[in-house]
Amino acid sequence: MRPPVEVSVLIVSLLAPGVLYTINNIPALQEPLPILGLGMFILGFVLLLLRLTVSNQTKVDPLFYVFAEFSFTCMVGLTNALEQDGFISGFMGFYLKKGEPHLSTAYAVMMSYWDGIVHFILFLNIIHRMFRGKSYRSLGLLWAGSSIANQIVHIPGVVIGKYGSNIRPGFWRNVPFFLAPFWAASVLFSRPREMPVVTADKISAEQKKGLLFRPIDLLLSLMLLGAMAFSVFRGFVVLDCPLDTCFTYIYQYEPYLKDPVVFPRVMMLVYLFYAMPLMAFFTYGLRTPGCSWMLDSTIFFAGAMAQSQWCHIGASQHSRTPYTYRVPADKWWPVITLNVLLAALPALLALRCHANPVYFMKPVPEGQTNKEKKKN
């Protein structure tokens, strides 16, 4: 009798530390080009193992291979984080020297923890639901947002930062891991979502309420406006705005924004040009009835902001960040509080949309009951 698919994926993923330890002790495999070739071979071999684990299945969702393959790399990331923080040793030395030296930075360590813990748990839950015929669409969108946010900061940060002059062939293994989340997100967004059917009268009554009569939505709208202003301000800060306020902030509150690894600078620009417009759309969606796109996009955005803020907050405090770039002790509480709120706001917005989606639904014919389901 075969074990459940998620157990098989777990077993395959746990092979990652052993593979790293073996390569770390074979000098012939520790040159830049062999590292890239061996890495691609290992990923291909893992894919073959995963194919064998589902060979008895008549139909397999193609997204399974994405989630399962990423599960293996999650264990590579966790191994890296644990080694950089001194909990283990003898696994990643070769790769940091000849593969991706930037993985020793504070940002990369926090990114690796997120991959190895949060993403890995998400993958096992998604695969569990996938093979039991349950919906995993929301969990998938949460991961897609998180992973895309990770890659659009990680890859440009390496190329234009202090490690840009030391890019090795192993870095290019990130290309498929950059493209796969975009493809997965497009697949998930195109699939129909399940929603409870609510009577037209109830939908109409809810959607007639103005923003002032929906205090939670009003509060979320105000918080979104504040987050937009904060994102614009920090965008100006990293663009070297000459205003005294910007100068004071970057030197006295968040000096991490000028860290030469440039991951925080890239992140603030992503917030300015991508997150801020999305928050403007969400503000519109909270005051305009029937914006059903809010239900998916808020989950995607919550995943993106949670990952980004985890890495940003963690790296700004991490011992691998030079002391001069860490948050000053006397400004710790206001800076961390603002950053935590920026991570929590999208999650609260997504919870609000899914706890009571009536305001965002299209009217349906009367006579249908709340127990029925429809594809929206």
XYZ file of C-alpha atoms in Angstrom:
376
model
C 0.000 0.000 0.000
C 1.421 3.371 -1.012
C 1.640 6.213 1.535
C -0.437 9.357 0.921
C 1.022 11.595 -1.758
C 1.846 14.378 0.697
C 3.867 11.904 2.785
C 5.796 10.842 -0.323
C 6.497 14.500 -1.126
C 7.689 15.038 2.452
C 10.075 12.066 2.181
C 11.483 13.251 -1.158
C 11.927 16.794 0.192
C 13.835 15.554 3.229
C 16.475 14.149 0.880
C 17.655 17.717 0.198
C 19.980 18.100 3.235
C 21.627 14.754 2.448
C 22.238 15.773 -1.164
C 23.772 19.096 -0.054
C 25.993 17.412 2.528
C 27.258 14.928 -0.062
C 28.143 17.588 -2.632
C 29.776 19.704 0.064
C 32.250 16.856 0.611
C 33.098 16.128 -3.051
C 35.501 18.837 -4.309
C 35.138 17.804 -7.974
C 31.478 18.898 -7.921
C 32.168 22.306 -6.407
C 33.004 24.361 -9.500
C 30.516 26.934 -10.870
C 29.415 25.117 -14.050
C 29.207 21.642 -12.445
C 27.101 23.180 -9.669
C 24.578 24.510 -12.204
C 24.523 21.269 -14.201
C 24.265 19.098 -11.116
C 21.532 21.318 -9.706
C 19.415 20.966 -12.838
C 20.046 17.215 -12.900
C 18.946 16.867 -9.266
C 15.773 18.873 -9.906
C 15.030 16.647 -12.915
C 15.629 13.510 -10.865
C 13.345 14.825 -8.114
C 10.669 15.439 -10.745
C 11.027 11.827 -11.879
C 10.635 10.582 -8.301
C 7.543 12.719 -7.892
C 6.120 11.345 -11.129
C 6.575 7.828 -9.751
C 4.734 8.735 -6.544
C 1.581 9.530 -8.539
C 1.925 6.865 -11.234
C -1.171 5.104 -9.880
C -3.289 8.247 -10.311
C -5.444 8.433 -13.439
C -5.348 12.219 -13.599
C -2.854 14.522 -11.910
C -3.232 18.283 -11.694
C -0.142 19.760 -13.439
C 0.217 22.210 -10.562
C 1.115 19.227 -8.366
C 4.554 19.062 -9.964
C 5.145 22.756 -9.288
C 4.160 22.483 -5.630
C 6.055 19.231 -5.085
C 9.245 20.420 -6.814
C 9.175 23.635 -4.818
C 8.791 21.551 -1.645
C 12.231 20.072 -2.304
C 13.799 23.514 -2.752
C 12.094 24.661 0.456
C 14.243 22.178 2.369
C 17.325 23.536 0.600
C 16.312 27.006 1.781
C 15.706 25.895 5.349
C 19.084 24.142 5.399
C 20.714 27.377 4.259
C 18.965 29.457 6.928
C 19.891 27.048 9.718
C 23.533 26.953 8.603
C 23.849 30.729 8.291
C 22.480 31.130 11.809
C 24.912 28.549 13.172
C 22.489 25.753 14.044
C 24.101 23.282 11.625
C 27.228 23.197 9.463
C 28.785 21.366 6.539
C 25.915 21.689 4.058
C 26.029 24.988 2.156
C 29.660 26.095 2.140
C 30.334 25.025 -1.432
C 27.196 26.700 -2.786
C 27.858 30.018 -1.064
C 31.372 30.116 -2.520
C 30.696 28.970 -6.080
C 26.904 29.135 -6.502
C 24.977 32.017 -4.934
C 27.097 34.035 -2.461
C 24.199 36.392 -1.737
C 22.392 33.594 0.145
C 24.495 34.488 3.173
C 22.857 37.932 3.492
C 20.307 38.685 6.183
C 17.534 39.148 3.613
C 18.281 35.763 2.011
C 18.355 34.061 5.406
C 14.901 35.399 6.287
C 13.693 34.487 2.786
C 15.002 30.951 3.334
C 13.187 30.608 6.655
C 9.936 31.693 4.997
C 10.443 29.186 2.192
C 11.418 26.347 4.498
C 8.595 26.810 6.980
C 5.626 28.780 5.615
C 5.823 27.710 1.968
C 6.581 24.109 2.885
C 3.537 23.870 5.173
C 1.406 25.467 2.454
C 2.624 22.940 -0.124
C 1.850 19.927 2.059
C -1.637 21.289 2.785
C -2.282 22.066 -0.878
C -1.162 18.602 -2.005
C -3.232 16.979 0.748
C -6.353 18.829 -0.422
C -5.552 18.296 -4.102
C -5.621 14.496 -3.842
C -8.728 14.465 -1.675
C -10.805 16.451 -4.105
C -10.936 19.558 -1.910
C -10.474 23.129 -3.064
C -6.977 24.524 -2.637
C -7.419 27.620 -4.771
C -7.141 30.141 -1.932
C -4.048 28.462 -0.475
C -2.534 28.378 -3.951
C -3.159 32.096 -4.486
C -1.659 32.842 -1.074
C 1.514 30.994 -2.091
C 1.583 32.564 -5.562
C 1.461 36.072 -4.119
C 4.172 35.240 -1.603
C 6.441 33.574 -4.155
C 6.095 36.277 -6.811
C 6.812 39.001 -4.247
C 9.890 37.050 -3.224
C 11.242 36.673 -6.757
C 10.658 40.238 -7.953
C 12.769 41.498 -5.049
C 15.300 38.675 -4.886
C 16.439 38.514 -8.531
C 16.699 42.279 -9.278
C 18.310 42.774 -5.862
C 21.084 40.340 -6.739
C 21.654 41.769 -10.226
C 21.884 45.456 -9.264
C 23.245 45.094 -5.718
C 26.695 44.485 -4.295
C 26.627 40.862 -5.526
C 25.858 41.825 -9.120
C 29.525 41.723 -10.078
C 29.888 38.204 -8.689
C 27.007 36.348 -10.344
C 27.882 32.680 -10.891
C 26.181 30.190 -13.256
C 24.271 28.678 -10.313
C 22.255 31.884 -10.021
C 20.454 31.109 -13.284
C 18.713 28.142 -11.720
C 16.364 30.810 -10.345
C 14.866 31.428 -13.797
C 12.346 28.518 -13.715
C 11.523 29.366 -10.109
C 10.823 32.927 -11.225
C 8.527 31.885 -14.084
C 6.647 29.011 -12.416
C 4.748 31.136 -9.837
C 3.474 33.458 -12.578
C 2.205 30.481 -14.564
C 0.645 28.922 -11.462
C -1.036 32.221 -10.565
C -2.518 32.549 -14.066
C -3.899 29.003 -13.830
C -5.381 29.583 -10.373
C -6.935 32.938 -11.249
C -8.556 31.407 -14.348
C -10.233 28.636 -12.377
C -13.758 29.274 -11.060
C -14.129 30.069 -7.395
C -16.763 28.447 -5.181
C -19.081 30.866 -3.443
C -22.243 30.433 -1.413
C -25.380 31.537 -3.203
C -27.130 34.338 -1.355
C -30.583 35.655 -2.215
C -30.804 38.780 -4.326
C -32.653 40.623 -1.524
C -29.842 40.034 0.942
C -27.183 41.095 -1.563
C -29.164 44.207 -2.461
C -29.654 45.166 1.192
C -25.942 44.786 1.956
C -24.822 46.691 -1.112
C -27.089 49.653 -0.373
C -25.108 50.392 2.789
C -22.741 53.293 2.417
C -19.188 53.169 3.704
C -20.134 55.123 6.823
C -22.569 52.354 7.774
C -19.883 49.678 7.400
C -17.419 50.645 10.152
C -14.985 47.785 9.492
C -14.754 48.670 5.805
C -14.358 52.338 6.719
C -11.497 51.523 9.084
C -9.825 49.299 6.498
C -10.167 52.053 3.888
C -8.497 54.574 6.182
C -5.736 52.116 6.979
C -5.198 51.467 3.270
C -4.867 55.195 2.659
C -2.286 55.366 5.439
C -0.387 52.382 4.015
C -0.416 54.015 0.570
C 1.050 57.215 2.004
C 3.714 55.235 3.880
C 4.619 53.305 0.706
C 4.940 56.522 -1.314
C 7.050 58.110 1.416
C 9.488 55.196 1.663
C 9.655 55.030 -2.122
C 10.771 58.658 -2.147
C 13.256 57.904 0.634
C 15.069 55.178 -1.329
C 15.012 57.407 -4.430
C 17.160 59.868 -2.450
C 14.513 62.534 -2.053
C 16.284 65.681 -0.722
C 13.531 66.613 1.736
C 14.682 66.836 5.354
C 11.960 64.416 6.416
C 13.288 61.723 4.082
C 16.874 62.335 5.195
C 15.883 62.095 8.849
C 13.896 58.903 8.311
C 16.578 56.943 6.498
C 19.311 57.877 8.970
C 17.405 57.898 12.247
C 14.571 55.392 11.742
C 15.246 52.840 8.972
C 18.916 52.949 7.961
C 18.430 49.426 6.606
C 16.883 51.072 3.527
C 20.387 52.155 2.452
C 22.006 48.740 2.962
C 24.284 48.141 -0.088
C 22.729 44.704 -0.687
C 19.828 46.837 -2.107
C 17.129 44.255 -1.340
C 15.294 46.815 0.859
C 15.635 49.494 -1.817
C 14.144 47.206 -4.476
C 11.363 46.211 -2.089
C 10.389 49.834 -1.425
C 10.240 50.489 -5.180
C 8.026 47.424 -5.625
C 5.752 48.833 -2.923
C 5.695 52.222 -4.641
C 4.950 51.006 -8.164
C 2.919 47.844 -7.489
C 1.615 47.589 -3.925
C 0.446 51.188 -3.704
C -1.722 51.027 -6.870
C -3.187 47.716 -5.685
C -4.135 49.291 -2.359
C -5.817 52.114 -4.272
C -7.892 49.526 -6.162
C -8.802 47.828 -2.866
C -9.977 51.164 -1.456
C -12.184 51.503 -4.517
C -13.447 47.931 -4.057
C -14.466 48.609 -0.450
C -16.734 51.488 -1.488
C -18.072 50.046 -4.764
C -20.459 47.064 -4.539
C -20.064 43.983 -6.707
C -16.256 44.019 -7.091
C -15.916 40.243 -7.004
C -12.228 40.464 -7.989
C -11.553 41.590 -4.415
C -12.013 38.017 -3.157
C -9.031 36.612 -5.053
C -6.757 39.617 -5.298
C -6.797 40.307 -1.548
C -5.578 36.762 -0.826
C -2.821 37.108 -3.410
C -1.822 40.484 -1.973
C -1.891 39.216 1.622
C 0.605 36.500 0.716
C 2.862 38.986 -1.053
C 2.934 41.488 1.799
C 3.365 38.871 4.517
C 6.448 37.437 2.796
C 7.907 40.846 1.994
C 7.445 42.294 5.449
C 8.760 39.144 7.141
C 11.987 39.451 5.155
C 12.207 43.213 5.618
C 11.570 43.255 9.362
C 13.715 40.203 10.032
C 16.654 41.361 7.923
C 16.651 44.822 9.503
C 17.219 43.137 12.889
C 19.415 40.216 11.852
C 23.000 39.857 13.053
C 24.206 39.515 9.448
C 23.083 43.069 8.762
C 25.846 45.495 9.791
C 24.993 47.250 13.029
C 24.911 50.692 11.387
C 22.046 49.572 9.118
C 19.845 48.071 11.819
C 16.894 49.905 13.352
C 18.188 52.135 16.181
C 17.166 50.945 19.626
C 15.398 54.214 20.508
C 13.286 54.039 17.322
C 12.604 50.306 17.462
C 8.980 50.385 18.595
C 7.532 52.904 16.101
C 9.421 51.411 13.132
C 8.564 47.788 13.910
C 4.956 48.671 14.747
C 4.474 50.408 11.394
C 6.034 47.491 9.522
C 3.969 44.896 11.386
C 0.795 46.849 10.651
C 1.768 46.967 6.984
C 1.987 43.160 7.001
C -1.227 42.686 9.009
C -3.449 45.050 7.002
C -3.641 42.916 3.804
C -4.335 39.808 5.901
C -7.159 41.600 7.745
C -8.564 42.827 4.432
C -8.535 39.311 2.965
C -10.216 37.923 6.082
C -12.911 40.588 5.906
C -13.620 39.836 2.239
C -13.954 36.094 2.813
C -15.752 36.198 6.154
C -18.615 38.183 4.612
C -18.337 38.283 0.798
C -21.916 39.469 0.177
C -20.921 43.065 -0.605
C -18.591 41.841 -3.355
C -20.984 39.340 -4.969
C -23.087 39.674 -8.070
C -26.877 39.462 -7.504
C -28.383 35.993 -8.017
C -31.956 34.914 -8.728
C -34.259 34.669 -5.773
C -35.196 31.214 -4.595
C -31.690 29.847 -4.270
C -30.658 28.877 -0.774
C -27.484 29.514 1.133
C -26.729 25.796 1.086
C -26.403 25.713 -2.668
C -23.125 26.473 -4.428
C -22.520 28.218 -7.639
C -19.429 28.905 -9.691
C -18.762 32.616 -9.883
